[in-house]
Each structure stands twice: as structure tokens, then as C-alpha cells.
XYZ file of C-alpha atoms in Angstrom:
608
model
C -28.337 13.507 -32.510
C -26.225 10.941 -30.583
C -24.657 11.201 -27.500
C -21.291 13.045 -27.489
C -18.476 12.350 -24.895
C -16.555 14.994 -24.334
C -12.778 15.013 -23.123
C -10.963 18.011 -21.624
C -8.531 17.407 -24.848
C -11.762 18.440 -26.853
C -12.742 21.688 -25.441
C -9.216 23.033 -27.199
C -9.776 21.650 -30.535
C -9.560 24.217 -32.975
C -13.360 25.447 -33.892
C -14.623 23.248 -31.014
C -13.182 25.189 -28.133
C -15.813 27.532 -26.023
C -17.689 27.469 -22.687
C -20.200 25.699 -23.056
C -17.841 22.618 -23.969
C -15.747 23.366 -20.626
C -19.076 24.063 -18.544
C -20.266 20.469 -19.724
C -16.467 19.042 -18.799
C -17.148 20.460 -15.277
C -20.750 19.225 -14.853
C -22.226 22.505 -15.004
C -23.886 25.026 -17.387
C -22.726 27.836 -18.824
C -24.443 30.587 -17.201
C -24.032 28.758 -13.633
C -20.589 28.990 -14.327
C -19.868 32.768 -15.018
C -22.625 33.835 -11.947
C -20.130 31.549 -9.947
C -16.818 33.324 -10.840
C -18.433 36.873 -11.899
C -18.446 39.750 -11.206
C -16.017 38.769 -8.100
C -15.268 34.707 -6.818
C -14.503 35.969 -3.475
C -17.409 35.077 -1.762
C -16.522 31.763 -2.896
C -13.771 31.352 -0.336
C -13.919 30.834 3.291
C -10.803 32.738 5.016
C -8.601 31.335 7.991
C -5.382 31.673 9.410
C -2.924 28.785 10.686
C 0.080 29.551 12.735
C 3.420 28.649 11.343
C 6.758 27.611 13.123
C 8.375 30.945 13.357
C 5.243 32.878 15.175
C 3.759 34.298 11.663
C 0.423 33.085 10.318
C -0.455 32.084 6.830
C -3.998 32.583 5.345
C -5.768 29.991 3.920
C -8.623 30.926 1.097
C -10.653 27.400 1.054
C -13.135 27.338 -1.650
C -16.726 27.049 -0.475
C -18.565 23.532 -1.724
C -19.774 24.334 -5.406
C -16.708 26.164 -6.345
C -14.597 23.448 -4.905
C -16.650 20.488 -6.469
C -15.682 21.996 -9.983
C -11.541 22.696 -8.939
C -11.850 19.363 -8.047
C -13.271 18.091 -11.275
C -10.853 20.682 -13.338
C -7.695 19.278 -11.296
C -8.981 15.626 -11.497
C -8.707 16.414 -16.105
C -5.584 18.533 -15.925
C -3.791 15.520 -13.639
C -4.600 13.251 -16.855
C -2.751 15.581 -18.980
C 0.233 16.224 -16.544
C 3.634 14.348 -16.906
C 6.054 15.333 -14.031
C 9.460 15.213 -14.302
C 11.152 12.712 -11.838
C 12.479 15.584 -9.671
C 9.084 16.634 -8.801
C 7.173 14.913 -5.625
C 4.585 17.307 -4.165
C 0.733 16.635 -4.874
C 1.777 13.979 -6.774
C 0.019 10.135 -6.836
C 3.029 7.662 -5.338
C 5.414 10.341 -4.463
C 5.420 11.900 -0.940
C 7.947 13.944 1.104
C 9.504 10.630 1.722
C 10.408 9.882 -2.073
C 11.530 13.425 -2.263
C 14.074 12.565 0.341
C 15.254 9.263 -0.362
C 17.997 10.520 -3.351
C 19.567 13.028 -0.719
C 20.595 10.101 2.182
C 24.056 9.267 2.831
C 24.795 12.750 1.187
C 28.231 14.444 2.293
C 26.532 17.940 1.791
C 22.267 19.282 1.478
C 21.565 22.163 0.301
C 17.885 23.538 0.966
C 16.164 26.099 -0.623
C 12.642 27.912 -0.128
C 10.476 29.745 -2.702
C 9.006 32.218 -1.826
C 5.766 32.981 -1.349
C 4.972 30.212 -4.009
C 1.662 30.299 -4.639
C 0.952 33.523 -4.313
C 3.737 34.497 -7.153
C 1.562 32.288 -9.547
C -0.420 35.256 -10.669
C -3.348 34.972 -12.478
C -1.534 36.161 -15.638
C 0.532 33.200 -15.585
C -2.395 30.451 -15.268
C -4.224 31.839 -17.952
C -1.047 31.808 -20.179
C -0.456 28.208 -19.448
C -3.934 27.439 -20.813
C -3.503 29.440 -23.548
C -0.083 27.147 -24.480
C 0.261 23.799 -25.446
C -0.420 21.247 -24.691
C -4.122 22.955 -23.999
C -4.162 26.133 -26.633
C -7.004 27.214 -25.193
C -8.873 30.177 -26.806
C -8.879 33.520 -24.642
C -11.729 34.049 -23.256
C -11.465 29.956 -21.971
C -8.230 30.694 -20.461
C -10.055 33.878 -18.725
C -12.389 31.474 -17.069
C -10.649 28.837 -16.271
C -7.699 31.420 -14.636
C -10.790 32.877 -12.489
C -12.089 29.681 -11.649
C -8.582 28.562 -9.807
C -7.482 31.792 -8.342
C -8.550 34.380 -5.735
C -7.306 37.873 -6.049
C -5.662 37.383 -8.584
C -3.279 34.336 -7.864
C -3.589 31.037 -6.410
C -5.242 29.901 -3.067
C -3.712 27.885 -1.006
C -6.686 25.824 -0.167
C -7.992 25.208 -3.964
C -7.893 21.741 -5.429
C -6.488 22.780 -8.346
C -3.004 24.814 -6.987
C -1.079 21.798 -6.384
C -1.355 20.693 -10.029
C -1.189 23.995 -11.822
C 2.141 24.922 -9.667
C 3.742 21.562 -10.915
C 2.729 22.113 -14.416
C 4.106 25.686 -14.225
C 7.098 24.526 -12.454
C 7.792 21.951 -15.144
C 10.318 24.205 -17.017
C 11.664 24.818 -13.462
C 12.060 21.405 -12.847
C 13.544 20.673 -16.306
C 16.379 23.462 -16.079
C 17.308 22.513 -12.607
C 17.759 19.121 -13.140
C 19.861 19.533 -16.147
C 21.693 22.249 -13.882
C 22.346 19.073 -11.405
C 23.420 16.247 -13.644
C 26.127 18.788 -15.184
C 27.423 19.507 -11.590
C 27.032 15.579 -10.426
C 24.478 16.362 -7.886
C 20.959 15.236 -6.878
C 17.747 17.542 -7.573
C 14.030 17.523 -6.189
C 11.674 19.224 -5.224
C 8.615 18.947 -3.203
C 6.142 22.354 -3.847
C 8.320 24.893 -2.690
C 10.769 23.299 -1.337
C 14.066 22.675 -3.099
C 16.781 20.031 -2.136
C 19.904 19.753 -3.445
C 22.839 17.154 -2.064
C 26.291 16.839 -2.947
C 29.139 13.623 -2.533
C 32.101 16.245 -2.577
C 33.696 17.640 0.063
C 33.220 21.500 0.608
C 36.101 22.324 -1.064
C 34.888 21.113 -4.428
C 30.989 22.161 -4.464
C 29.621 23.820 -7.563
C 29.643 27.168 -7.035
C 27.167 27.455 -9.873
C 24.598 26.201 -7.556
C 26.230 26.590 -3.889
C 28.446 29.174 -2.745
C 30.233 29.084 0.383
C 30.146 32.668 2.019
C 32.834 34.174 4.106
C 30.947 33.434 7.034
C 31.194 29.718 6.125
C 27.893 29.430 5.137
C 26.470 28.450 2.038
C 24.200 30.556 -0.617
C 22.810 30.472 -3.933
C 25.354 30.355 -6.659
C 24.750 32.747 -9.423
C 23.687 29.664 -12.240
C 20.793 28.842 -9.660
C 19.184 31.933 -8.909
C 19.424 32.720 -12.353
C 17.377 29.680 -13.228
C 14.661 30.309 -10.449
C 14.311 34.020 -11.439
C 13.847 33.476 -15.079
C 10.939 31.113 -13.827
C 9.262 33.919 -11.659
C 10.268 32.836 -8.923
C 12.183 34.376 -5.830
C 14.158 32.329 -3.024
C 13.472 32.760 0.744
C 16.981 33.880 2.104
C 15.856 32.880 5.594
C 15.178 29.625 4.905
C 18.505 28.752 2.920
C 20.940 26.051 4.971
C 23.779 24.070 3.811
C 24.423 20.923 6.626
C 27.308 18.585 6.410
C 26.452 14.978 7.475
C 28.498 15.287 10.973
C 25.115 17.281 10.962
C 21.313 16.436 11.029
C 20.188 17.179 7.325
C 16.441 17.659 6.916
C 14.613 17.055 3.910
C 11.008 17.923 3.758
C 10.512 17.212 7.494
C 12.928 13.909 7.524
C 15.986 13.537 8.713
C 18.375 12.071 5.624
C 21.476 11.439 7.062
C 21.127 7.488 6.703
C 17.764 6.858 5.642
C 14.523 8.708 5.746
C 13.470 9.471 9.463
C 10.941 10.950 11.775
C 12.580 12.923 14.297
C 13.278 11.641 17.822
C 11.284 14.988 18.980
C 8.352 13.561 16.993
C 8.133 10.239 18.217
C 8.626 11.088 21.826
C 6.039 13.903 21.232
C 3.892 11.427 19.440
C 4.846 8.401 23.228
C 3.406 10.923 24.944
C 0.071 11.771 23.529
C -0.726 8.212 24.090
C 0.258 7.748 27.166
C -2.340 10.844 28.073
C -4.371 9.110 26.153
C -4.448 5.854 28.402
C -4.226 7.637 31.540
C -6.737 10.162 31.752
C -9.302 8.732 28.753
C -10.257 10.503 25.190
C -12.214 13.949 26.435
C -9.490 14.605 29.221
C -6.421 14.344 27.479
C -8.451 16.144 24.403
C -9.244 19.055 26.759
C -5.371 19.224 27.682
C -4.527 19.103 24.496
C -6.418 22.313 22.971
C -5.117 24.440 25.963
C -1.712 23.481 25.188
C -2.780 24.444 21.271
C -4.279 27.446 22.392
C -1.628 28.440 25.121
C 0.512 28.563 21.628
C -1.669 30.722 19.593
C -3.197 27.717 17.478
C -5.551 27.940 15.254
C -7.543 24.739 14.490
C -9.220 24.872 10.791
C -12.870 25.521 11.299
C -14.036 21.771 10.972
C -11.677 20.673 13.665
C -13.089 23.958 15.941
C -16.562 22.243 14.885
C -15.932 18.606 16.118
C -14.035 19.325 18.649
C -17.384 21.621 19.706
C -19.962 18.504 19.099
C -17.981 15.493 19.250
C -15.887 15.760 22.557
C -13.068 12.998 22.778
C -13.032 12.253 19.305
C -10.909 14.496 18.090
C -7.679 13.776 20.041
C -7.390 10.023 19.508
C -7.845 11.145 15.720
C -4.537 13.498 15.920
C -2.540 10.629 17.618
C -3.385 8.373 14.552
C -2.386 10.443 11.943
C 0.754 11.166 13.370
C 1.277 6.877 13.300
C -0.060 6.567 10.392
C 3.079 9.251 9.283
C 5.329 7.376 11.224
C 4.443 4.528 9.271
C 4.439 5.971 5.598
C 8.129 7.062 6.817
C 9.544 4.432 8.713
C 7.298 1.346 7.131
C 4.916 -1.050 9.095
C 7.121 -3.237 10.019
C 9.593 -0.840 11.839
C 9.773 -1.783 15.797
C 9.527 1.760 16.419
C 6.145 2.277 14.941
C 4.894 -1.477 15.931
C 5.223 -0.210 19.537
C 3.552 2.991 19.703
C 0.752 1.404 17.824
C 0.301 -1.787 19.377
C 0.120 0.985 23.192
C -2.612 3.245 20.973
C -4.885 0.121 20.241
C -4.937 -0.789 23.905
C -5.581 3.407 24.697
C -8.758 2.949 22.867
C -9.425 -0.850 24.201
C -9.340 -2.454 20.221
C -5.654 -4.508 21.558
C -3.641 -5.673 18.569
C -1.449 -8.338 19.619
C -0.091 -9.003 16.160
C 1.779 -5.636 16.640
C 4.020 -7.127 19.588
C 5.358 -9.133 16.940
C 9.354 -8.147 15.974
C 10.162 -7.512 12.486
C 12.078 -10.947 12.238
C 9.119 -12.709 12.998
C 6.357 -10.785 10.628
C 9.152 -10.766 7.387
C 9.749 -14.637 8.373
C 6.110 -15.655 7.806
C 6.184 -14.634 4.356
C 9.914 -16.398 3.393
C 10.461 -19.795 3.166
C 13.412 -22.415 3.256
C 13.795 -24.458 -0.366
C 15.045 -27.483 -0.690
C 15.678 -29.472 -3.941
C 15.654 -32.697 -4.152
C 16.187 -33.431 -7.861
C 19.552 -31.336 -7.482
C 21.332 -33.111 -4.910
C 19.585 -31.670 -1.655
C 20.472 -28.060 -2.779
C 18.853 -25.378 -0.782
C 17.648 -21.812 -1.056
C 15.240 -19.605 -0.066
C 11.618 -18.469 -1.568
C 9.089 -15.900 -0.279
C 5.191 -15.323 -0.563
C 4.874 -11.890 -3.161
C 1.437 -10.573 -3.306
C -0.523 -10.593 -6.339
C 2.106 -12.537 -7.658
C 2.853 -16.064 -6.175
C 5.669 -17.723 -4.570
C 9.519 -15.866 -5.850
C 12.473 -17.740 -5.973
C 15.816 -17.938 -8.197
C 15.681 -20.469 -11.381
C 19.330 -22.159 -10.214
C 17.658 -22.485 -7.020
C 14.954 -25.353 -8.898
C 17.396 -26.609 -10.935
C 16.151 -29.804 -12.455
C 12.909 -28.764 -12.033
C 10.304 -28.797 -14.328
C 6.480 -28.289 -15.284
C 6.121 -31.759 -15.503
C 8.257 -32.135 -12.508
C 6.568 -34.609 -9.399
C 5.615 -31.575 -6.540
C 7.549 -33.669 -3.931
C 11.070 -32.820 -5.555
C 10.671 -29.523 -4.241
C 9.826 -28.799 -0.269
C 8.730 -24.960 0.942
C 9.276 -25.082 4.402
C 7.175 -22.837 6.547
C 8.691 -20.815 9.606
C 5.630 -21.573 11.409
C 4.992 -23.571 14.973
C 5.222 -26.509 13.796
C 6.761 -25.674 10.550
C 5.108 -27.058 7.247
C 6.138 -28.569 3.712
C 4.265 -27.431 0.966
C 4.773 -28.150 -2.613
C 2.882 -25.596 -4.764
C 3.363 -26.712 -8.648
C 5.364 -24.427 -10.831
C 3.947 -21.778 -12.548
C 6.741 -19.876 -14.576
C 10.783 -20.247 -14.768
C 13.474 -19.012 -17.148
C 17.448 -18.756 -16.749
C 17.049 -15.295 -18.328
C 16.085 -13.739 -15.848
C 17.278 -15.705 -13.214
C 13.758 -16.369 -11.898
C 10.730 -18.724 -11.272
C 7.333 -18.296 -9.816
C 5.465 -20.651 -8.499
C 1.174 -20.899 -7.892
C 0.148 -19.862 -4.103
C -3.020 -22.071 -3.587
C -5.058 -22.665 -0.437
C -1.949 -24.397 1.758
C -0.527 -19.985 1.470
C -4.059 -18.631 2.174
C -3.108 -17.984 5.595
C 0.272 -16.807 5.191
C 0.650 -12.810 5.064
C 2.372 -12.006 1.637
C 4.756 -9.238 0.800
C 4.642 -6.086 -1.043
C 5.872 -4.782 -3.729
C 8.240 -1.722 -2.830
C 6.904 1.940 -4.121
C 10.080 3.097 -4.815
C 10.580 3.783 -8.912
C 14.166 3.532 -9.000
C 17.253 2.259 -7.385
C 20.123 4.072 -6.490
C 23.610 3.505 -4.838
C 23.726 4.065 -1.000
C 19.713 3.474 -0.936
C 19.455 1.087 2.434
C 18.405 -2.373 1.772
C 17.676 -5.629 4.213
C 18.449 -9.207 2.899
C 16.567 -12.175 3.968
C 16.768 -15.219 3.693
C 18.258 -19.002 4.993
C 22.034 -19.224 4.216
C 22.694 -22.216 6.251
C 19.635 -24.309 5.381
C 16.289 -24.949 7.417
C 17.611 -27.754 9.361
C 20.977 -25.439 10.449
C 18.358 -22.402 11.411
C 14.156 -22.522 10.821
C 14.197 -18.618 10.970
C 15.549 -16.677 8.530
C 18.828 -14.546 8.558
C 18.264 -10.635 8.315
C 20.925 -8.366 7.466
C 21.510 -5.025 6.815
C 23.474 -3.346 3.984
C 23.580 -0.845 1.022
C 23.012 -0.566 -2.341
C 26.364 -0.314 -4.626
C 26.139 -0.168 -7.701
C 24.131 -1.270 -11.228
C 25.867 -3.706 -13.164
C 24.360 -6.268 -16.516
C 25.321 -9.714 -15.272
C 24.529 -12.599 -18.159
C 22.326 -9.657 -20.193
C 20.347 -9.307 -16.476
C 20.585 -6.112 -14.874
C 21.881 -6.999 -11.088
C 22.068 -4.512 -8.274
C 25.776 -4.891 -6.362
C 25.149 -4.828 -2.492
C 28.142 -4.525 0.184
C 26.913 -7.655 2.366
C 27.581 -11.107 1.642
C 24.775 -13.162 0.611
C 25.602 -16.406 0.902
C 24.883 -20.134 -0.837
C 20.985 -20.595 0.548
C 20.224 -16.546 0.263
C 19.443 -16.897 -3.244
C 15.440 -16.443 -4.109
C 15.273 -14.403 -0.992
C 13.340 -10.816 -0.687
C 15.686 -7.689 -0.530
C 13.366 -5.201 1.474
C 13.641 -1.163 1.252
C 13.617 0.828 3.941
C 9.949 0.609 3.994
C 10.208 -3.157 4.189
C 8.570 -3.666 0.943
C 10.466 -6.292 -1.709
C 12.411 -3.918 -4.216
C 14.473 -7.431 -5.658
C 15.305 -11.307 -4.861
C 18.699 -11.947 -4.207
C 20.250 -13.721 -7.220
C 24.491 -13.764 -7.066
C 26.870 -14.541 -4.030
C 29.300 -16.896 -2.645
C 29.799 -20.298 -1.820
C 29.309 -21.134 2.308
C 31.770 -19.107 4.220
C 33.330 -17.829 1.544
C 33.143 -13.939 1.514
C 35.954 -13.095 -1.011
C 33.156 -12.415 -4.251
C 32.758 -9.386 -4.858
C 29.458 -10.200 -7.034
C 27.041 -10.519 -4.302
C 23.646 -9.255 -6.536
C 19.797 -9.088 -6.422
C 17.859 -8.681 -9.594
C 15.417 -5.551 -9.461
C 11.565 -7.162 -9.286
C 10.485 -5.074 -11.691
C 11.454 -8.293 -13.310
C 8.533 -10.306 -11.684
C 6.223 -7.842 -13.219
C 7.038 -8.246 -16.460
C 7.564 -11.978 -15.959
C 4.063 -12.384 -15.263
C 2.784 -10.123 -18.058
C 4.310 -12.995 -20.364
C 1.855 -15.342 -22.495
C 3.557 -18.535 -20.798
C 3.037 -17.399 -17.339
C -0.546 -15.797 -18.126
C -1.950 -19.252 -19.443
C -0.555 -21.613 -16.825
C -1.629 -19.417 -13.984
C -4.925 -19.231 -15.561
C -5.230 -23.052 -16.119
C -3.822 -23.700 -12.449
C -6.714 -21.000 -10.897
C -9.268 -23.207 -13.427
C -7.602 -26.977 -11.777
C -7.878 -25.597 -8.310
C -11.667 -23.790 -8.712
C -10.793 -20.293 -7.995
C -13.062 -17.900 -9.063
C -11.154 -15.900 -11.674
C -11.394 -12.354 -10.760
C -11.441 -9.667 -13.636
C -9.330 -7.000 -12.011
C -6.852 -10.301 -11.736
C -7.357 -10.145 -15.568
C -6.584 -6.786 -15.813
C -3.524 -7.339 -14.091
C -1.913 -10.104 -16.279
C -3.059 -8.453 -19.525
C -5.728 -10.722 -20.495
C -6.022 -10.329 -24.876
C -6.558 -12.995 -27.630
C -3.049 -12.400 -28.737
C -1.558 -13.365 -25.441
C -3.012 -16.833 -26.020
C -0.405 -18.161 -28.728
C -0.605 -21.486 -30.350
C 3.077 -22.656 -28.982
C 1.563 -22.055 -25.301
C -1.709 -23.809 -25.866
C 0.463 -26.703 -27.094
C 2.767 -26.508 -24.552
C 0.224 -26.800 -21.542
C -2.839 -28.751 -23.613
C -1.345 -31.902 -22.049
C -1.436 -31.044 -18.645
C -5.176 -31.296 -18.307
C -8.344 -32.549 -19.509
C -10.098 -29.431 -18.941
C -11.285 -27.028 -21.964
C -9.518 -24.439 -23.414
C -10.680 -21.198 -21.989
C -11.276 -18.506 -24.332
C -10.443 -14.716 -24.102
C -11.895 -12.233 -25.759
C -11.518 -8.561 -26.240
């Protein structure tokens, strides 16, 4: 009999469902299975408690190692099946308590709420029903199981693999209901686990008392439409933890401060100063020591593999602590941020590994990566370029006017803000006027050049914070690039291109530069603004760069880069391949024709 392969879609099959199908999905047997979760799973869990912010404990039911190696495998098929809605963050792959905040900055009014007790109000009842629905239709006694196998005492842990996904797929319909709730009232939705954010342009006169109501103490509370929604979805809100803030206020968003842009509190970071300067004045195992009293002075708890290492590896716990809390500064505040630059570069000399790249300002690292155009076959015109990984050098089309594959190199210099600066001429890769873009090939001369990333962020909104870089005046009038500051406006379709409106001026020379998020990753080039000194246009645009990513999905761009890589000898790397969508019918005749002339060299051939 040959091999099957068996998918978690199969085990629900009509007349295919049944244990043994879902013991084989999680790598087990059947009978190793049922003496794991029968007659009780609770020996399965180790129990600890972890102190919260308000004095109370929470308990924590971790699942011991073979219980938790199938959750894992479980949550790793049901993630597969899961669609969130765009409202959701928590537990989620590219989503964090930072993309949960970003729609509620600039806000006039947030409005958190808590649910409560979340977990633990996903009974078992209510996993074993979503099994038994679509898109799974499990049979009974599968449900049964696969209900035991994620909760303990009848609901789910805290600590088990699988709760984060089976809350979000429960709290789909949650999700779904609110966020229709939201766009009816003109608000902003998310939420992040059990935390729910709502935010608000009005002033408090106009709220939507469907969702917010403002109390005769001044405060605000549920509005009757809103717990009406979270009750018909089993769930109950956490009156303790309910706050409306104004912005003269500091509104917190899962642990950020909103009120401009996402943000670590000052509290945090001086916290955060201060650990490493205990760190470089009294070395790892004293300022470790100091640092569990204080814990346990506070009534602590440390998860039983920190009690463990800090037990058998003394010193190496602390300097661990202080790194995850930069490494959070940096998810929040980006790696270029001065803030974060600083309190890493004094942690690298606290452990003696000195990084001197991280005295480096934020001018200076964005600046390596942009570059000064200028184009000679269009009367000296200038603009700007910059280095986008995975992708090549990004600049406008009008900026290359009269510019073409066939074009000699040397009508086009890339100057370098380097010491001494350099002119490179990398040959063209891709162009069109629709979008308003062109990509050229990054070969050895840009190996040592650090190149940009793309931003994270999904989708673009009005108000979102944005930084524009680029050389407005020319090279020769400044050899480091202009940085400024703005915000986001508003969408508008500009010559059938979707443009984003911005509230700075971007100038003659800015076009082809890199408009950087707050995480000072590229989220668009800038593509429409004024003449020099002229700040009277009120179209001054970028183009999103999801455009560059489906630019270099395109046949044309696919086969040129590919014959370039094959001029220049680079090994061609199959997860490149991957990348730009490598199939037979992205070779068309019309682009074998077009670039056949360029070279000498065969024709490569892709296959399927």
C-alpha cells in the first residue's frame, strides 16, 4: 500500500475522520495519546504563580514536555487553517503589541477595555464546539480529544501552545462584530488577546455612546451596543481595568504610549539606563545578586527555569534580562532610534563585545544606504536613489528620464555619502512611467553598503508618522542627505498610481528617496512635489512600495535581473528564485526578444 500523507484537513473528511488519523497528525499513536490525556491530564502540567502589577498573582499551568510537543504540533496545523481578521494582533506571525497600537496614535480619545479572565472563560465546552464546526467538522469523540488535549480543568491554560490560537479563532466572531460596530461609529478597533482598544477623532461631546458612555463622574464606560456584543461572545469586561484618556493625557495601548507614535515609557528606559550601568560597575554576578533581592524584596516569582539558571549559571542571567528589554526597545522604537543606539552601544561595552557602529546617529546609518542621482542625458537633472534589500537600487522613472536599457552607464552617476564619496553606475534593471518607478542591479561596487528594509507595517493610514530622505538641493549643494519629519495625509490615485499625501514639502531632488516608518524601515519612495523653493503644491506624494514588490514579480524585471546575476557570475540562489517567482510562463517570447541582444550568453531555462 503506498505511502499516505496526511493533512489536518483530512482527519475531518467525512468517513475518514477518527483517532488514529489525528494521533498520526500529532506524531503519536493512538493509545499513547488517550493514556496521555486519560483518565485526568493534570499531571501533565507543571503549576506556578507570577505576580502581577496590582499585588495579585496569576497561575500558570505549563504543560510538561510530551504533552507540550503535541500542543505545539496541534497549534503549528490549526495556525495553517486560521485567517485573522485585521483587528486582531496577539499570538499572531508579523503583528505585535506595537501593530496593535499604531491605528490608535494621534487619537483625540482611547478607550481601553479588559476581558476578563480570558482564558479561563474559554471552557472546554466551547473548544470542543469549535472543532465540531466548520471549517474542521470534526466528529465527537475527535472534538472530545482534541478539547482535552488543550485544556486543564476544564478550560484553557495559560501556558499551553495551543491557547493563543484557539482564543483568536474563537474570538473571530468577536472580532468581526466589533469591527463592524467601529466602522459604523467612525472609530478604530483592535485587539491584542484580551485587551481591547478603541480610539476616537471626536471630541467628547460627540462619542458613540453605543460603544463609550461618559458617566456622571466624567468618566467613560461601556455603551450598551458594546457590552452587548462581548456578552453574546461569552465574554465579560473587567470594570477595573476600563479608562477613557484624552490626548492632553498619556494614552497607553498594550504597554505603549500612543499619543504621537508608538513608545516605550520614559520609566522603562531609565529603568532599563540603569540596569546597565549596574551592570558596568559592579560586573554580571553582583549586579545579578542585587537584582533578585530587589525581585524578591517585591514578592517575585521567577518561572522555574529562570530559579534554575540563576541557581547554576551565576551572572548569566542578569545581562540576559537587560537584553531583552533592548531588544523591546528596539521592536518599538526601531534600530535606528538614538535612544536605543545609546543604551546598546553602553551594554556592549558592560559585557566588553564594544560596538562602535552603534555611536553612529541616525543621519549617518539612513545616509549610507541613499544616494544623490544625477542625470546626465536630461540636462544635469538630479534626484535621489537608495539601496532596498533584496531588491536593488529604488529610484523614480522621471528621475532617469532619457534613460534606457541600452543606455551608456556613465549617463547616470550614484553618488555615495561615503569618505571620500563614490560614483557608481549600476546598469538598469527595470523602469516604467506607470508606476512611477525604476530599479536598478546592486552588483559588487553596493556589496559593502548596508541596504534598507522593507517596512512591516500592512497598511497605511492618515496621521501614521513618516521620515523623508533624501537630497533636495543636489550632491554638490549638500553630500548628506536631508531628513525630515512629517505625517501621513491622506490616499489619493494620481495618473491611475495610488500616492500617499504627506504634510512636508518634498522638494525637486527628493524624488526616488526612501519614506521611513516609525521603525525606520522604507514603507514608499517619494514620487510628487514642488519645484526648488517653491512650497505652494499641495501634491507632495510617495508611492506605497508595495509597488517594488510587485514590480519585481514582473516577467521583464525577472529575466533581466536574472541575465545581469548570469553577466556578473553570481551564484543564483534558489530562495532568490523563490522570491521573483521563477515559472516557464514568466519567461515570455516578447522578453526573450527584448533582452536576446544584450548578450552572447545562452538562454537560461526554467523549469517547473
Amino acid at each position: 500500500m503506498s505511502a499516505l500523507i496526511f493533512s489536518f484537513a483530512d482527519i475531518f473528511k467525512p468517513g475518514f475522520g477518527g483517532l488514529p488519523n489525528l494521533a498520526r497528525l500529532l506524531g503519536t499513536t493512538q493509545n499513547s495519546l488517550l493514556e496521555l490525556l486519560y483518565p485526568n491530564n493534570k499531571r501533565n502540567y507543571k503549576n506556578f504563580h507570577i505576580k502581577k502589577k496590582n499585588g495579585n498573582s496569576r497561575s500558570i499551568h505549563a504543560p510538561k514536555k510530551n504533552l507540550k510537543a503535541l500542543q505545539r504540533t496541534l497549534a503549528a496545523h490549526l495556525s495553517k487553517l486560521h485567517t485573522p481578521k485585521p483587528s486582531s494582533h496577539g499570538f499572531l506571525l508579523e503583528r505585535s503589541i506595537k501593530s496593535n497600537s499604531i491605528p490608535h496614535c494621534g487619537k483625540e480619545y482611547v478607550f481601553n477595555i479588559d476581558l476578563e479572565d480570558f482564558f479561563e472563560s474559554i471552557h472546554f465546552g466551547r473548544v470542543k464546539n469549535l472543532f465540531m464546526s466548520s471549517p474542521f467538522n470534526a466528529p465527537h469523540n475527535v472534538a472530545v480529544v482534541l478539547a482535552q488535549l488543550c485544556c486543564y480543568d476544564g478550560k484553557l491554560s495559560m501556558g499551553a501552545p495551543t491557547s493563543p490560537i484557539i482564543s483568536n479563532m474563537i474570538c473571530r466572531k468577536l472580532d468581526s462584530q466589533l469591527q463592524v460596530l467601529a466602522a459604523g461609529k467612525n472609530c478604530y478597533y483592535t485587539r491584542y488577546a484580551d485587551d481591547i482598544t478603541f480610539s476616537f477623532t471626536s471630541s467628547k461631546k460627540l462619542l458613540p455612546t453605543d460603544i463609550v458612555q461618559i458617566t456622571e463622574g466624567g468618566v467613560g464606560a461601556p455603551g450598551g451596543a458594546l457590552l452587548s456584543v462581548i456578552e453574546r461572545n461569552g465574554f465579560r469586561i473587567n470594570p477595573t481595568k476600563t479608562r477613557l484618556r484624552h490626548r492632553s493625557q498619556r494614552q497607553i495601548v498594550t504597554g505603549l504610549t500612543v499619543n504621537k507614535f508608538p513608545n516605550v515609557s520614559r520609566s522603562f528606559i531609565r529603568r532599563t539606563a540603569s540596569m546597565i550601568h549596574a551592570l558596568t560597575k559592579f560586573g554580571s554576578v553582583n549586579a545579578e545578586r542585587r537584582y533578585l533581592e530587589i525581585l524578591n524584596s517585591q514578592d517575585f516569582e521567577l518561572a522555574p527555569r529562570q530559579n534554575k539558571r540563576t541557581s547554576d549559571y551565576k551572572g548569566d542571567f542578569f545581562p540576559k534580562v537587560i537584553n531583552g528589554r533592548l531588544n523591546f526597545i528596539q521592536m518599538v522604537r526601531g534600530k535606528n532610534d538614538s535612544v536605543y543606539r545609546k543604551l546598546a552601544y553602553l551594554y556592549s561595552v558592560a559585557i566588553n563585545k564594544e560596538d562602535r557602529d552603534l555611536l553612529k546617529s541616525a543621519q549617518e546609518i539612513l545616509g549610507e544606504s541613499v544616494f544623490s542621482v544625477l542625470n546626465l542625458a536630461d540636462s544635469n537633472s538630479e534626484g535621489s536613489a537608495f539601496l532596498l534589500s533584496g531588491v536593488g537600487i529604488v529610484t523614480n522613472q522621471h528621475v532617469i528620464d532619457g534613460i534606457d536599457l541600452d543606455s551608456p552607464l556613465e549617463l547616470l552617476e550614484f553618488s555615495t555619502t561615503e569618505s571620500p564619496s563614490r560614483k557608481l553606475s549600476p546598469p538598469l534593471i527595470y523602469k516604467s512611467k506607470v508606476p512611477d518607478l525604476a530599479i536598478f542591479y546592486a552588483g559588487e561596487s553596493f556589496d559593502r553598503i548596508r541596504a534598507l528594509t522593507v517596512s512591516k507595517q500592512k497598511h497605511i493610514r492618515p496621521l501614521d508618522p513618516i521620515l523623508a530622505v533624501g537630497f533636495p538641493g543636489g550632491f554638490d549643494s549638500c553630500p548628506s542627505p536631508y531628513i525630515n519629519g512629517g505625517k501621513v495625509v491622506q490616499g489619493r490615485y494620481i495618473f491611475e498610481q495610488q500616492h500617499w499625501l504627506v504634510d512636508i514639502p518634498l522638494l525637486q531632488g527628493n524624488s526616488g528617496g526612501p519614506i521611513f516608518d516609525t521603525s525606520m524601515e522604507v514603507i514608499g519612495i517619494a514620487s510628487r512635489g514642488s519645484r526648488k523653493n517653491n512650497f505652494e503644491s499641495i501634491l507632495h506624494a510617495f508611492i506605497p512600495v508595495d509597488t517594488v514588490l510587485k514590480a519585481i514579480c514582473k516577467p521583464d524585471f525577472i529575466y533581466r535581473k536574472r541575465y545581469l546575476d548570469l553577466k556578473f557570475n553570481v551564484v543564483f540562489n534558489s530562495a532568490v528564485c523563490e522570491r521573483y517567482v521563477f515559472a516557464e510562463d514568466c519567461v515570455f517570447k516578447d522578453v526573450l526578444d527584448l533582452y536576446l541582444p544584450l548578450s552572447r550568453l545562452p538562454v537560461p531555462v526554467y523549469t517547473k
